[in-house]
Amino acid sequence: MAGITLAEYIRRRKMSLEAVDLQNGDERIIDITEKYGYRSPTAFNRAFQSFHGIAHSSVKDEGVSVKSFSSIVFRIAVKGATEMKQKKHFASLAYLQPLDKEIENNFMVVPKMWQDASVNGTIQELAGMMDTPPMGLLGVSACNDEEQWKYFIAVSSTKTSGEFEEYTVPASTWAIFSGTGTNQSIQELEQRIITERLPTSGYEYANAPDIEVYLNPDSQNARIPVSKKKG
């Protein structure tokens, strides 16, 4: 959401606060080491020097400067209307890719999956089997706490094929968000849904997959239904 991973944000904030403590306080190094969770003063100094470019013992020297990383603040802005639809379950034929529970990693995995599927003919095969709504190529994110996270490139179909996995999308209430652009634009839209739309909508995610519906085979035009339920 902020263009930085949570782990890196925490690391930068810790380093900033450590420098403030050293500059303005009289705490011993061993106390600061324990306060911020380092195994030893040596490990602390190594990390401090890597981030700030100076040893921790030099922070009070005249003319020395240290880096500062401020807290991130989110400002919620609600824009545009959201279409809501009820839809029964539907079956699909799908090309499967396991997902990582570190979401940032999937922002690299999924675009490559689409690229590979386009080059090796998978998308063309799936498109030829599409015969029921929603009419378009589907990007299905099936994520829950109990099972391996998965991403499917799929089409809604009544046909069967031993080459592709069969997957049934459960019945749900769907919030539909429209967008156009490249894969990067789709990821930005997903971030906006999480940070801007859902917090003020009166709805929350249901236990159902997210579905991207690509109206064009080249994924340049998309409508993204997001599964939600009332809180």
XYZ file of N, CA and C in Angstrom:
693
model
N 0.812 -1.218 0.000
C 0.000 0.000 0.000
C 0.845 1.266 0.000
N 2.041 1.176 0.562
C 2.875 2.369 0.704
C 4.123 2.321 -0.152
N 4.254 1.282 -0.980
C 5.433 1.161 -1.820
C 6.654 0.659 -1.088
N 6.462 0.078 0.091
C 7.563 -0.455 0.893
C 7.005 -1.615 1.700
N 7.800 -2.667 1.916
C 7.314 -3.796 2.693
C 7.220 -3.419 4.173
N 6.388 -4.150 4.899
C 6.241 -3.896 6.332
C 7.557 -4.098 7.063
N 8.300 -5.150 6.709
C 9.575 -5.428 7.378
C 10.575 -4.292 7.174
N 10.643 -3.758 5.940
C 11.580 -2.670 5.664
C 11.130 -1.379 6.364
N 9.824 -1.142 6.425
C 9.316 0.037 7.133
C 9.714 -0.028 8.610
N 9.527 -1.191 9.236
C 9.877 -1.349 10.644
C 11.371 -1.139 10.852
N 12.180 -1.692 9.947
C 13.634 -1.530 10.057
C 14.044 -0.059 10.004
N 13.465 0.681 9.060
C 13.832 2.089 8.922
C 13.357 2.921 10.106
N 12.185 2.618 10.619
C 11.684 3.357 11.777
C 12.543 3.073 13.006
N 12.913 1.803 13.196
C 13.774 1.460 14.321
C 15.097 2.207 14.247
N 15.703 2.227 13.065
C 16.979 2.910 12.898
C 16.866 4.399 13.198
N 15.757 5.002 12.791
C 15.549 6.422 13.058
C 15.423 6.682 14.557
N 14.655 5.845 15.236
C 14.443 6.024 16.677
C 15.710 5.735 17.469
N 16.495 4.766 17.003
C 17.762 4.466 17.667
C 18.690 5.679 17.618
N 18.753 6.347 16.483
C 19.606 7.527 16.352
C 19.145 8.640 17.284
N 17.824 8.821 17.397
C 17.287 9.846 18.305
C 17.667 9.530 19.743
N 17.535 8.261 20.134
C 17.888 7.869 21.503
C 19.362 8.134 21.791
N 20.217 7.831 20.827
C 21.655 8.029 21.027
C 22.026 9.508 21.083
N 21.365 10.318 20.270
C 21.689 11.743 20.220
C 21.168 12.503 21.440
N 19.975 12.138 21.884
C 19.300 12.952 22.899
C 19.285 12.351 24.294
N 19.681 11.093 24.427
C 19.594 10.442 25.727
C 20.925 10.025 26.282
N 20.880 9.430 27.465
C 22.091 8.958 28.138
C 22.054 7.443 28.337
N 21.234 6.746 27.527
C 21.135 5.299 27.665
C 22.439 4.628 27.251
N 22.754 3.544 27.938
C 23.924 2.765 27.565
C 23.631 1.983 26.285
N 24.698 1.661 25.545
C 24.545 0.904 24.299
C 23.877 -0.442 24.563
N 24.241 -1.086 25.659
C 23.658 -2.402 25.969
C 22.152 -2.283 26.191
N 21.711 -1.153 26.779
C 20.277 -0.953 27.015
C 19.536 -0.722 25.700
N 20.125 0.073 24.805
C 19.512 0.319 23.495
C 19.489 -0.964 22.673
N 20.563 -1.758 22.789
C 20.624 -3.033 22.078
C 19.458 -3.929 22.471
N 19.193 -4.025 23.783
C 18.098 -4.856 24.272
C 16.744 -4.245 23.914
N 16.637 -2.931 23.997
C 15.374 -2.240 23.728
C 14.879 -2.503 22.307
N 15.799 -2.546 21.337
C 15.409 -2.696 19.939
C 15.626 -4.119 19.404
N 15.904 -5.053 20.308
C 15.874 -6.461 19.926
C 17.098 -7.007 19.224
N 18.275 -6.414 19.438
C 19.498 -6.950 18.830
C 20.137 -7.988 19.754
N 20.850 -8.920 19.155
C 21.456 -9.991 19.934
C 22.678 -9.522 20.713
N 23.370 -8.502 20.208
C 24.588 -8.024 20.858
C 24.865 -6.591 20.417
N 25.686 -5.847 21.189
C 26.081 -4.503 20.762
C 26.799 -4.509 19.414
N 27.526 -5.587 19.113
C 28.219 -5.681 17.821
C 27.217 -5.735 16.673
N 26.166 -6.553 16.845
C 25.125 -6.657 15.815
C 24.412 -5.323 15.648
N 24.173 -4.632 16.766
C 23.519 -3.329 16.693
C 24.381 -2.329 15.929
N 25.673 -2.267 16.257
C 26.557 -1.308 15.598
C 26.674 -1.598 14.099
N 26.717 -2.900 13.729
C 26.818 -3.261 12.322
C 25.582 -2.783 11.552
N 24.401 -3.009 12.133
C 23.163 -2.583 11.486
C 23.068 -1.061 11.436
N 23.483 -0.392 12.515
C 23.415 1.067 12.588
C 24.326 1.694 11.544
N 25.546 1.172 11.432
C 26.497 1.725 10.478
C 26.054 1.468 9.039
N 25.426 0.324 8.793
C 24.936 0.011 7.454
C 23.849 0.990 7.021
N 22.990 1.402 7.959
C 21.878 2.289 7.614
C 22.299 3.757 7.595
N 23.015 4.210 8.629
C 23.345 5.634 8.773
C 24.693 6.016 8.168
N 25.552 5.022 7.922
C 26.853 5.313 7.344
C 27.903 5.748 8.341
N 27.579 5.711 9.646
C 28.532 6.062 10.697
C 28.377 5.088 11.853
N 29.399 4.995 12.692
C 29.311 4.163 13.892
C 28.403 4.828 14.915
N 27.760 4.021 15.757
C 26.851 4.609 16.746
C 27.580 5.521 17.724
N 28.868 5.265 17.934
C 29.637 6.079 18.874
C 29.903 7.484 18.361
N 29.597 7.740 17.076
C 29.903 9.045 16.474
C 28.696 9.966 16.371
N 27.525 9.529 16.829
C 26.311 10.296 16.546
C 26.290 11.669 17.227
N 27.024 11.837 18.318
C 27.019 13.113 19.025
C 28.173 14.022 18.599
N 28.979 13.564 17.658
C 30.091 14.396 17.191
C 29.557 15.605 16.428
N 30.254 16.700 16.521
C 29.828 17.935 15.857
C 29.819 17.752 14.336
N 28.770 18.219 13.713
C 28.667 18.176 12.267
C 28.190 16.854 11.697
N 27.948 15.866 12.547
C 27.501 14.547 12.078
C 25.987 14.561 11.859
N 25.533 13.963 10.767
C 24.098 13.864 10.490
C 23.704 12.392 10.358
N 22.459 12.095 10.723
C 21.926 10.735 10.611
C 20.653 10.785 9.780
N 20.258 9.622 9.269
C 19.042 9.536 8.469
C 17.812 9.486 9.364
N 16.702 10.000 8.839
C 15.443 9.960 9.577
C 14.339 9.483 8.647
N 13.556 8.503 9.087
C 12.449 7.955 8.303
C 11.168 8.163 9.099
N 10.299 9.038 8.615
C 9.092 9.418 9.360
C 8.033 8.319 9.325
N 7.088 8.418 10.249
C 5.955 7.499 10.267
C 5.105 7.708 9.027
N 4.549 6.623 8.504
C 3.659 6.707 7.354
C 2.244 7.000 7.846
N 1.580 7.931 7.186
C 0.204 8.284 7.522
C -0.664 8.060 6.290
N -1.765 7.328 6.428
C -2.689 7.086 5.331
C -3.850 8.064 5.416
N -4.160 8.708 4.310
C -5.313 9.586 4.224
C -6.321 8.931 3.283
N -7.508 8.654 3.784
C -8.518 7.934 3.023
C -9.344 8.911 2.194
N -9.418 8.656 0.897
C -10.244 9.463 0.001
C -11.147 8.527 -0.785
N -12.449 8.709 -0.665
C -13.403 7.852 -1.351
C -13.841 8.530 -2.639
N -13.650 7.862 -3.763
C -13.983 8.445 -5.056
C -14.747 7.433 -5.894
N -15.706 7.912 -6.656
C -16.399 7.049 -7.606
C -17.427 6.155 -6.963
N -18.229 5.522 -7.806
C -19.292 4.643 -7.335
C -18.868 3.192 -7.500
N -19.475 2.332 -6.708
C -19.201 0.909 -6.770
C -20.485 0.173 -7.105
N -20.420 -0.688 -8.100
C -21.572 -1.482 -8.500
C -21.598 -2.767 -7.688
N -22.789 -3.133 -7.169
C -22.946 -4.353 -6.403
C -23.811 -5.334 -7.180
N -23.402 -6.605 -7.215
C -24.175 -7.622 -7.916
C -24.206 -8.911 -7.125
N -25.352 -9.590 -7.164
C -25.471 -10.942 -6.653
C -25.230 -11.903 -7.806
N -24.493 -12.974 -7.559
C -24.247 -13.944 -8.621
C -24.141 -15.338 -8.033
N -24.759 -16.309 -8.720
C -24.666 -17.698 -8.306
C -23.273 -18.232 -8.624
N -22.996 -19.429 -8.078
C -21.686 -20.031 -8.346
C -21.556 -20.368 -9.835
N -20.338 -20.412 -10.313
C -20.110 -20.822 -11.691
C -18.809 -21.614 -11.773
N -18.739 -22.493 -12.746
C -17.576 -23.361 -12.920
C -16.611 -22.741 -13.912
N -15.342 -23.070 -13.767
C -14.341 -22.528 -14.671
C -13.260 -23.570 -14.933
N -12.573 -23.398 -16.053
C -11.366 -24.162 -16.361
C -10.188 -23.252 -16.101
N -9.161 -23.753 -15.424
C -8.150 -22.841 -14.919
C -6.735 -23.384 -15.047
N -5.816 -22.434 -15.224
C -4.372 -22.669 -15.244
C -3.844 -22.158 -13.913
N -3.209 -23.024 -13.120
C -2.937 -22.770 -11.707
C -1.514 -22.295 -11.453
N -1.374 -21.362 -10.475
C -0.074 -20.927 -9.981
C -0.171 -20.774 -8.457
N 0.626 -21.526 -7.658
C 0.626 -21.313 -6.203
C 1.107 -19.902 -5.876
N 0.579 -19.320 -4.791
C 0.959 -17.979 -4.384
C 1.704 -17.993 -3.064
N 2.474 -16.937 -2.836
C 3.199 -16.723 -1.591
C 2.310 -15.911 -0.654
N 2.393 -16.167 0.641
C 1.613 -15.373 1.592
C 2.281 -14.037 1.895
N 3.476 -13.786 1.342
C 4.058 -12.452 1.314
C 3.530 -11.779 0.052
N 2.547 -10.887 0.204
C 1.803 -10.360 -0.937
C 2.708 -9.646 -1.935
N 3.748 -8.964 -1.437
C 4.619 -8.222 -2.339
C 5.268 -9.145 -3.369
N 5.576 -10.387 -2.969
C 6.203 -11.333 -3.898
C 5.268 -11.673 -5.056
N 3.966 -11.698 -4.787
C 3.006 -12.069 -5.829
C 2.852 -10.988 -6.884
N 3.205 -9.743 -6.549
C 3.150 -8.666 -7.540
C 4.187 -8.886 -8.645
N 5.145 -9.775 -8.408
C 6.102 -10.139 -9.451
C 5.719 -11.470 -10.102
N 5.198 -12.405 -9.303
C 4.871 -13.744 -9.796
C 3.714 -13.718 -10.785
N 2.637 -13.005 -10.451
C 1.419 -13.055 -11.263
C 1.615 -12.443 -12.658
N 2.222 -11.253 -12.799
C 2.448 -10.736 -14.159
C 3.279 -11.674 -15.028
N 4.285 -12.334 -14.436
C 5.090 -13.285 -15.206
C 4.241 -14.481 -15.629
N 3.332 -14.900 -14.756
C 2.448 -16.013 -15.106
C 1.605 -15.675 -16.328
N 1.053 -14.453 -16.378
C 0.265 -14.032 -17.538
C 1.131 -13.991 -18.800
N 2.339 -13.492 -18.650
C 3.240 -13.401 -19.802
C 3.563 -14.788 -20.347
N 3.889 -15.719 -19.450
C 4.211 -17.077 -19.878
C 3.005 -17.740 -20.531
N 1.808 -17.543 -19.961
C 0.600 -18.168 -20.496
C 0.267 -17.624 -21.880
N 0.605 -16.370 -22.126
C 0.368 -15.786 -23.441
C 1.325 -16.347 -24.473
N 2.579 -16.520 -24.070
C 3.606 -17.004 -24.999
C 3.409 -18.479 -25.338
N 3.050 -19.300 -24.338
C 2.973 -20.748 -24.585
C 1.611 -21.220 -25.099
N 0.682 -20.282 -25.352
C -0.595 -20.637 -25.954
C -1.704 -20.998 -24.983
N -1.422 -20.945 -23.666
C -2.435 -21.317 -22.681
C -3.643 -20.390 -22.733
N -3.406 -19.089 -22.858
C -4.510 -18.134 -22.889
C -5.400 -18.381 -24.097
N -4.802 -18.656 -25.228
C -5.590 -18.908 -26.440
C -6.451 -20.167 -26.283
N -5.888 -21.214 -25.654
C -6.654 -22.442 -25.429
C -7.835 -22.193 -24.501
N -7.586 -21.484 -23.407
C -8.658 -21.199 -22.455
C -9.753 -20.362 -23.102
N -9.361 -19.338 -23.856
C -10.340 -18.455 -24.490
C -11.265 -19.243 -25.421
N -10.742 -20.283 -26.057
C -11.553 -21.083 -26.955
C -12.587 -21.933 -26.246
N -12.446 -22.120 -24.925
C -13.388 -22.928 -24.153
C -14.411 -22.081 -23.399
N -14.292 -20.773 -23.445
C -15.198 -19.875 -22.733
C -16.582 -19.914 -23.373
N -17.634 -20.200 -22.572
C -18.976 -20.257 -23.157
C -20.088 -19.788 -22.220
N -19.762 -19.285 -21.021
C -20.781 -18.763 -20.105
C -20.264 -17.501 -19.429
N -21.173 -16.605 -18.981
C -20.747 -15.396 -18.267
C -20.073 -15.769 -16.937
N -19.152 -14.920 -16.474
C -18.681 -13.678 -17.085
C -17.777 -13.951 -18.293
N -18.059 -13.258 -19.383
C -17.326 -13.479 -20.627
C -16.042 -12.654 -20.618
N -14.940 -13.317 -20.488
C -13.645 -12.664 -20.453
C -12.632 -13.580 -19.788
N -11.380 -13.252 -19.923
C -10.354 -13.992 -19.194
C -10.421 -13.609 -17.723
N -10.279 -14.583 -16.850
C -10.428 -14.353 -15.423
C -9.097 -14.543 -14.699
N -8.803 -13.636 -13.794
C -7.693 -13.822 -12.868
C -8.290 -14.052 -11.496
N -8.196 -15.264 -10.978
C -8.881 -15.647 -9.744
C -7.854 -15.833 -8.625
N -7.983 -15.031 -7.564
C -7.106 -15.156 -6.397
C -7.868 -15.877 -5.295
N -7.476 -17.121 -5.009
C -8.124 -17.918 -3.966
C -7.200 -17.953 -2.759
N -7.510 -17.137 -1.746
C -6.627 -16.990 -0.589
C -7.430 -17.132 0.697
N -7.049 -18.047 1.559
C -7.632 -18.128 2.898
C -6.588 -18.669 3.857
N -6.937 -18.740 5.143
C -5.961 -19.111 6.163
C -5.689 -20.607 6.211
N -6.605 -21.416 5.665
C -6.498 -22.857 5.819
C -5.705 -23.536 4.714
N -5.724 -22.995 3.515
C -5.171 -23.696 2.360
C -4.046 -22.893 1.705
N -3.308 -23.570 0.849
C -2.296 -22.909 0.020
C -2.949 -21.829 -0.834
N -2.389 -20.621 -0.828
C -2.924 -19.562 -1.684
C -2.662 -19.913 -3.133
N -3.637 -19.626 -4.004
C -3.529 -19.970 -5.409
C -4.027 -18.820 -6.280
N -3.473 -18.735 -7.472
C -3.950 -17.801 -8.477
C -4.236 -18.599 -9.746
N -5.412 -18.363 -10.347
C -5.807 -19.063 -11.556
C -5.978 -18.072 -12.708
N -5.471 -18.401 -13.858
C -5.922 -17.773 -15.097
C -7.013 -18.701 -15.613
N -8.236 -18.188 -15.803
C -9.365 -19.080 -16.041
C -10.369 -18.466 -17.002
N -11.340 -19.279 -17.411
C -12.518 -18.827 -18.150
C -13.726 -19.556 -17.585
N -14.881 -18.907 -17.638
C -16.124 -19.551 -17.224
C -16.571 -20.493 -18.334
N -16.783 -21.766 -17.998
C -17.034 -22.754 -19.037
C -17.851 -23.930 -18.514
N -18.655 -24.517 -19.392
C -19.376 -25.752 -19.079
C -18.629 -26.961 -19.620
N -17.507 -26.740 -20.273
C -16.746 -27.811 -20.887
C -15.778 -28.434 -19.878
N -15.218 -29.566 -20.243
C -14.219 -30.226 -19.417
C -12.946 -30.430 -20.233
N -11.835 -30.447 -19.525
C -10.544 -30.648 -20.188
C -9.568 -31.223 -19.182
N -8.901 -32.310 -19.571
C -7.909 -32.900 -18.684
C -6.666 -32.053 -18.538
N -6.517 -31.080 -19.409
C -5.312 -30.242 -19.385
C -5.386 -29.158 -18.316
N -6.615 -28.727 -17.992
C -6.783 -27.637 -17.044
C -7.517 -28.113 -15.795
N -7.296 -27.389 -14.705
C -7.973 -27.704 -13.446
C -9.376 -27.115 -13.453
N -10.334 -27.845 -12.902
C -11.693 -27.334 -12.764
C -11.822 -26.640 -11.412
N -12.390 -25.456 -11.429
C -12.527 -24.671 -10.207
C -13.907 -24.029 -10.184
N -14.604 -24.117 -9.049
C -15.937 -23.531 -8.920
C -15.877 -22.283 -8.050
N -16.308 -21.172 -8.605
C -16.368 -19.920 -7.850
C -17.669 -19.911 -7.070
N -17.631 -19.744 -5.736
C -18.851 -19.822 -4.935
C -19.771 -18.622 -5.153
N -21.067 -18.827 -4.860
C -22.026 -17.729 -4.934
C -21.668 -16.666 -3.904
N -21.887 -15.405 -4.264
C -21.518 -14.316 -3.352
C -22.147 -13.013 -3.806
N -22.031 -11.993 -2.958
C -22.300 -10.614 -3.356
C -20.980 -10.023 -3.825
N -21.018 -9.352 -4.993
C -19.783 -8.859 -5.584
C -19.788 -7.340 -5.692
N -18.713 -6.724 -5.262
C -18.486 -5.302 -5.514
C -17.605 -5.205 -6.746
N -18.045 -4.440 -7.749
C -17.332 -4.384 -9.025
C -16.636 -3.037 -9.171
N -15.335 -3.072 -9.372
C -14.533 -1.872 -9.570
C -13.958 -1.908 -10.982
N -14.152 -0.848 -11.731
C -13.675 -0.807 -13.117
C -12.339 -0.085 -13.210
N -11.515 -0.537 -14.156
C -10.238 0.120 -14.363
C -9.669 -0.244 -15.710
N -8.777 0.577 -16.230
C -8.098 0.292 -17.488
C -6.608 0.525 -17.299
N -5.817 -0.158 -18.131
C -4.382 0.062 -18.076
C -3.604 -1.228 -18.114
N -2.355 -1.179 -17.677
C -1.446 -2.316 -17.695
C -1.574 -3.113 -16.406
N -0.742 -4.166 -16.282
C -0.722 -4.940 -15.042
C -0.416 -4.065 -13.835
N 0.478 -3.085 -14.013
C 0.806 -2.181 -12.920
C -0.417 -1.382 -12.498
N -1.242 -0.973 -13.470
C -2.459 -0.223 -13.154
C -3.425 -1.069 -12.345
N -3.508 -2.371 -12.661
C -4.389 -3.263 -11.933
C -3.933 -3.399 -10.488
N -2.629 -3.518 -10.264
C -2.112 -3.618 -8.905
C -2.374 -2.341 -8.117
N -2.245 -1.187 -8.776
C -2.541 0.084 -8.106
C -4.016 0.170 -7.747
N -4.899 -0.326 -8.641
C -6.324 -0.327 -8.347
C -6.634 -1.216 -7.157
N -5.986 -2.373 -7.068
C -6.191 -3.265 -5.933
C -5.783 -2.592 -4.628
N -4.683 -1.837 -4.659
C -4.238 -1.126 -3.468
C -5.250 -0.051 -3.068
N -5.833 0.638 -4.056
C -6.820 1.674 -3.766
C -8.090 1.070 -3.181
N -8.474 -0.106 -3.658
C -9.657 -0.769 -3.111
C -9.473 -1.020 -1.621
N -8.286 -1.504 -1.247
C -8.007 -1.841 0.142
C -7.911 -0.594 1.011
N -7.242 0.461 0.504
C -6.980 1.638 1.336
C -8.088 2.677 1.307
N -8.848 2.764 0.198
C -9.827 3.837 0.047
C -11.275 3.361 0.072
N -11.571 2.291 -0.656
C -12.962 1.904 -0.846
C -13.527 1.094 0.316
N -12.877 -0.021 0.656
C -13.441 -0.927 1.652
C -13.581 -0.316 3.052
N -12.599 0.470 3.542
C -12.720 0.969 4.912
C -13.979 1.794 5.168
N -14.551 2.419 4.141
C -15.718 3.282 4.341
C -16.974 2.741 3.668
N -16.926 1.512 3.172
C -18.035 0.983 2.374
C -19.127 0.324 3.190
N -18.833 -0.061 4.442
C -19.784 -0.835 5.212
C -19.728 -2.315 4.904
N -18.787 -2.720 4.069
C -18.609 -4.124 3.701
C -17.190 -4.564 4.050
N -16.970 -5.873 4.072
C -15.646 -6.436 4.261
C -15.498 -7.639 3.339
N -14.279 -8.144 3.223
C -14.048 -9.300 2.363
C -14.824 -10.503 2.868
N -15.483 -11.196 1.957
C -16.108 -12.474 2.272
C -15.087 -13.584 2.102
N -15.440 -14.777 2.551
C -14.563 -15.926 2.370
C -14.759 -16.493 0.969
N -14.344 -15.724 -0.010
C -14.501 -16.086 -1.418
C -13.351 -15.457 -2.195
N -13.072 -15.952 -3.381
C -11.933 -15.425 -4.140
C -12.199 -14.041 -4.722
N -11.129 -13.292 -4.953
C -11.193 -12.082 -5.772
C -11.145 -12.507 -7.232
N -11.857 -11.796 -8.086
C -11.843 -12.140 -9.506
C -11.567 -10.902 -10.342
N -10.559 -10.981 -11.190
C -10.307 -9.956 -12.201
C -10.940 -10.453 -13.500
N -11.755 -9.626 -14.137
C -12.375 -9.998 -15.412
C -11.763 -9.136 -16.507
N -10.960 -9.763 -17.365
C -10.280 -9.040 -18.428
C -11.111 -9.140 -19.704
N -11.638 -7.998 -20.150
C -12.495 -7.982 -21.326
C -11.708 -8.169 -22.608
N -10.430 -7.766 -22.601
C -9.553 -7.958 -23.752
C -8.508 -9.015 -23.416
N -8.140 -9.869 -24.365
C -7.154 -10.913 -24.084
C -5.792 -10.392 -23.659
N -5.468 -9.128 -24.031
C -4.148 -8.619 -23.701
C -4.098 -7.978 -22.318
N -5.174 -8.095 -21.565
C -5.232 -7.610 -20.173
C -5.075 -6.100 -20.061
N -5.358 -5.355 -21.131
C -5.231 -3.905 -21.081
C -6.506 -3.224 -20.598
N -7.584 -3.979 -20.495
C -8.857 -3.406 -20.070
C -9.474 -4.373 -19.083
N -9.835 -3.916 -17.909
C -10.283 -4.849 -16.881
C -11.403 -4.285 -16.025
N -12.279 -5.176 -15.593
C -13.243 -4.893 -14.539
C -12.949 -5.872 -13.427
N -12.783 -5.385 -12.211
C -12.339 -6.232 -11.119
C -13.441 -6.388 -10.082
N -14.145 -7.529 -10.043
C -15.092 -7.772 -8.962
C -14.348 -8.220 -7.704
N -14.700 -7.623 -6.572
C -14.065 -7.997 -5.317
C -15.133 -8.570 -4.392
N -14.917 -9.768 -3.911
C -15.885 -10.446 -3.063
C -15.893 -9.842 -1.671
N -17.083 -9.468 -1.185
C -17.175 -8.863 0.142
C -18.428 -9.347 0.845
N -18.518 -9.108 2.168
C -19.740 -9.372 2.915
C -19.945 -8.254 3.918
N -21.181 -8.051 4.366
C -21.468 -6.984 5.308
C -20.808 -7.297 6.653
N -20.277 -6.219 7.303
C -19.659 -6.400 8.607
C -20.686 -6.285 9.706
